[in-house]
Amino acid sequence: MSDTVHSSSGTTGILAVAGATLHYQVQGSGPLLLIAQSGEGDADRTVDMVPHLTDTFRVLTYDRRGLSRSRLEEPGRTTSLAEHAEDVHRLLAAVTDEPALMLGCSMGALIGLHVAARYPGQVGTLVAHEPVAPRLLPAELRGRHEAELAGLQELYRASGLGGVFAEMARVVGIDPSRQDAEPGLTPQPIDDQRRVNFGYFIEHDLSAVIGDTLDPAGLARTQTRIIPAVGAGTPAGVFDHRCAMELADLLGAGIRTFPGGHNGNTTHPRAYAQELRSLLATTR
C-alpha cells in the first residue's frame, strides 16, 4: 500500500513493505533516477544536489528502513542487505513501470549491487560510488576490512558518536582537516535525528555489511549496466576505494571519477550533478 501527497515541489509518499514503512520523495520530470544514500543519510541528504538534476530526471530519494521517517515494525532489528534490496525493488515498482537509473553511494551502492543481482532489468544503469562491499575483495582484505567495521562498532559502544567519528572518517578516506566543499551548502548539523540515524547505521547497518551474502559472480551476469565510481579525493588504499576498483576488475569496466571524496555528492553537489548528468546521458 502506498499513500502519496502532491505539492508544487514534488510528491511525498509512504510505502508499506514487509516489516516496515518507507518514506520517499519524488521531484522533477524525465527518466526516473533513484538516489540511495550513504551512511545515516535519509531522503534529504542530497538536498543541494537534487535541484541540479530535476530538470533532466524524476529524482526519487527515500529514508532507508530504520532511519528518520521509515519505521520498523520491530524497532532495533537489523535489516539484511537482501531486505534493503527488496525495499528498493518494491519502491521502484510503486513509482515506475520502466527500468530506472540509480546512483548508489557507499551503503547505497551495495544495496544497488544487490538489486542488480536479484532483480535484473529493474535498474537499467547503476552508478556504484565507492560501495562498502567486503565480499568484492580478496579473502585476506575482506577479513581485514570486516574487522575494521566491527572495530567501529566496538568504539561506538565504548566512546559514543563523538569518539567514533574520526575513525569512521579514516576508514573511508576522509581527512576532516583537508576537506574542501562548494560554497553555499545547506547546513546539516548533527541534530538529534542524525544522532539516532548514526546509531542505527553503526549498530545495525554495519552488521548487515559484515554479514553480507553478495555473490560477486552474479554481478557479471546481470542485465544492469554497472558503472563503478570513486571520488577524486579518496585515497587509493582505503576500503571503499578498493571495493570500487575490485568491482571494475570483476566487470571488466572502466571506473568513473567524481568530484570530491567519499561524500562528493554532498560536498560538491553542483559539480557532482554535472558529472552524473553527463555520464547518464550516454546510457539513454
GROMACS .gro file of C-alpha atoms in nm, residues 52-175:
model
  124
   52HIS     CA    1   2.056   2.038  -1.024
   53LEU     CA    2   1.905   1.715  -1.156
   54THR     CA    3   1.530   1.772  -1.158
   55ASP     CA    4   1.516   1.943  -1.499
   56THR     CA    5   1.651   1.621  -1.653
   57PHE     CA    6   1.538   1.341  -1.419
   58ARG     CA    7   1.248   1.247  -1.197
   59VAL     CA    8   1.454   1.208  -0.880
   60LEU     CA    9   1.347   0.954  -0.618
   61THR     CA   10   1.501   0.962  -0.271
   62TYR     CA   11   1.396   0.770   0.038
   63ASP     CA   12   1.473   0.704   0.403
   64ARG     CA   13   1.632   0.360   0.431
   65ARG     CA   14   1.431   0.150   0.679
   66GLY     CA   15   1.536   0.223   1.035
   67LEU     CA   16   1.626   0.584   0.953
   68SER     CA   17   1.423   0.902   1.011
   69ARG     CA   18   1.066   0.858   0.883
   70SER     CA   19   1.096   0.494   0.763
   71ARG     CA   20   0.963   0.300   1.058
   72LEU     CA   21   1.039  -0.057   1.160
   73GLU     CA   22   0.760  -0.275   1.293
   74GLU     CA   23   1.024  -0.427   1.523
   75PRO     CA   24   1.246  -0.138   1.639
   76GLY     CA   25   1.611  -0.225   1.685
   77ARG     CA   26   1.607  -0.514   1.441
   78THR     CA   27   1.897  -0.545   1.195
   79THR     CA   28   1.786  -0.535   0.831
   80SER     CA   29   1.981  -0.755   0.588
   81LEU     CA   30   2.113  -0.628   0.256
   82ALA     CA   31   1.867  -0.862   0.083
   83GLU     CA   32   1.581  -0.688   0.267
   84HIS     CA   33   1.716  -0.345   0.177
   85ALA     CA   34   1.726  -0.457  -0.187
   86GLU     CA   35   1.368  -0.585  -0.160
   87ASP     CA   36   1.267  -0.241  -0.031
   88VAL     CA   37   1.419  -0.076  -0.338
   89HIS     CA   38   1.250  -0.332  -0.562
   90ARG     CA   39   0.910  -0.256  -0.408
   91LEU     CA   40   0.969   0.119  -0.411
   92LEU     CA   41   1.066   0.124  -0.778
   93ALA     CA   42   0.767  -0.093  -0.868
   94ALA     CA   43   0.540   0.155  -0.690
   95VAL     CA   44   0.660   0.459  -0.885
   96THR     CA   45   0.755   0.335  -1.235
   97ASP     CA   46   0.696   0.061  -1.489
   98GLU     CA   47   1.022   0.137  -1.672
   99PRO     CA   48   1.383   0.043  -1.592
  100ALA     CA   49   1.521   0.308  -1.359
  101LEU     CA   50   1.855   0.479  -1.328
  102MET     CA   51   2.024   0.454  -0.990
  103LEU     CA   52   2.302   0.633  -0.807
  104GLY     CA   53   2.417   0.436  -0.504
  105CYS     CA   54   2.668   0.592  -0.265
  106SER     CA   55   2.864   0.376  -0.018
  107MET     CA   56   2.595   0.170   0.163
  108GLY     CA   57   2.350   0.273  -0.111
  109ALA     CA   58   2.589   0.137  -0.375
  110LEU     CA   59   2.599  -0.201  -0.202
  111ILE     CA   60   2.219  -0.207  -0.195
  112GLY     CA   61   2.223  -0.123  -0.566
  113LEU     CA   62   2.452  -0.419  -0.637
  114HIS     CA   63   2.204  -0.649  -0.464
  115VAL     CA   64   1.919  -0.503  -0.669
  116ALA     CA   65   2.117  -0.555  -0.990
  117ALA     CA   66   2.185  -0.918  -0.898
  118ARG     CA   67   1.839  -1.004  -0.761
  119TYR     CA   68   1.605  -0.804  -0.986
  120PRO     CA   69   1.770  -0.797  -1.330
  121GLY     CA   70   1.629  -0.534  -1.560
  122GLN     CA   71   1.458  -0.322  -1.294
  123VAL     CA   72   1.759  -0.088  -1.285
  124GLY     CA   73   1.895  -0.012  -1.630
  125THR     CA   74   2.211   0.165  -1.510
  126LEU     CA   75   2.366   0.171  -1.163
  127VAL     CA   76   2.640   0.417  -1.074
  128ALA     CA   77   2.808   0.247  -0.778
  129HIS     CA   78   3.010   0.511  -0.594
  130GLU     CA   79   3.260   0.352  -0.355
  131PRO     CA   80   3.045   0.057  -0.243
  132VAL     CA   81   3.113  -0.067   0.110
  133ALA     CA   82   3.115  -0.428  -0.011
  134PRO     CA   83   3.374  -0.651   0.160
  135ARG     CA   84   3.273  -0.953  -0.049
  136LEU     CA   85   3.417  -0.784  -0.357
  137LEU     CA   86   3.762  -0.808  -0.201
  138PRO     CA   87   4.012  -1.095  -0.189
  139ALA     CA   88   3.965  -1.306   0.126
  140GLU     CA   89   4.257  -1.157   0.321
  141LEU     CA   90   4.149  -0.799   0.256
  142ARG     CA   91   3.786  -0.885   0.318
  143GLY     CA   92   3.862  -1.019   0.665
  144ARG     CA   93   4.076  -0.719   0.747
  145HIS     CA   94   3.810  -0.469   0.648
  146GLU     CA   95   3.524  -0.659   0.811
  147ALA     CA   96   3.728  -0.645   1.132
  148GLU     CA   97   3.775  -0.272   1.070
  149LEU     CA   98   3.398  -0.224   1.054
  150ALA     CA   99   3.345  -0.435   1.366
  151GLY     CA  100   3.604  -0.217   1.538
  152LEU     CA  101   3.393   0.090   1.461
  153GLN     CA  102   3.102  -0.073   1.639
  154GLU     CA  103   3.314  -0.152   1.943
  155LEU     CA  104   3.449   0.202   1.953
  156TYR     CA  105   3.097   0.346   1.927
  157ARG     CA  106   2.978   0.131   2.217
  158ALA     CA  107   3.275   0.238   2.428
  159SER     CA  108   3.302   0.606   2.337
  160GLY     CA  109   2.978   0.713   2.170
  161LEU     CA  110   2.933   0.903   1.848
  162GLY     CA  111   3.192   1.169   1.925
  163GLY     CA  112   3.452   0.903   1.992
  164VAL     CA  113   3.398   0.714   1.668
  165PHE     CA  114   3.373   0.997   1.414
  166ALA     CA  115   3.745   1.034   1.346
  167GLU     CA  116   3.793   0.660   1.295
  168MET     CA  117   3.489   0.638   1.066
  169ALA     CA  118   3.636   0.918   0.855
  170ARG     CA  119   3.972   0.743   0.837
  171VAL     CA  120   3.818   0.413   0.724
  172VAL     CA  121   3.654   0.575   0.420
  173GLY     CA  122   3.942   0.809   0.344
  174ILE     CA  123   3.805   1.140   0.470
  175ASP     CA  124   4.054   1.385   0.621
   0.00000   0.00000   0.00000
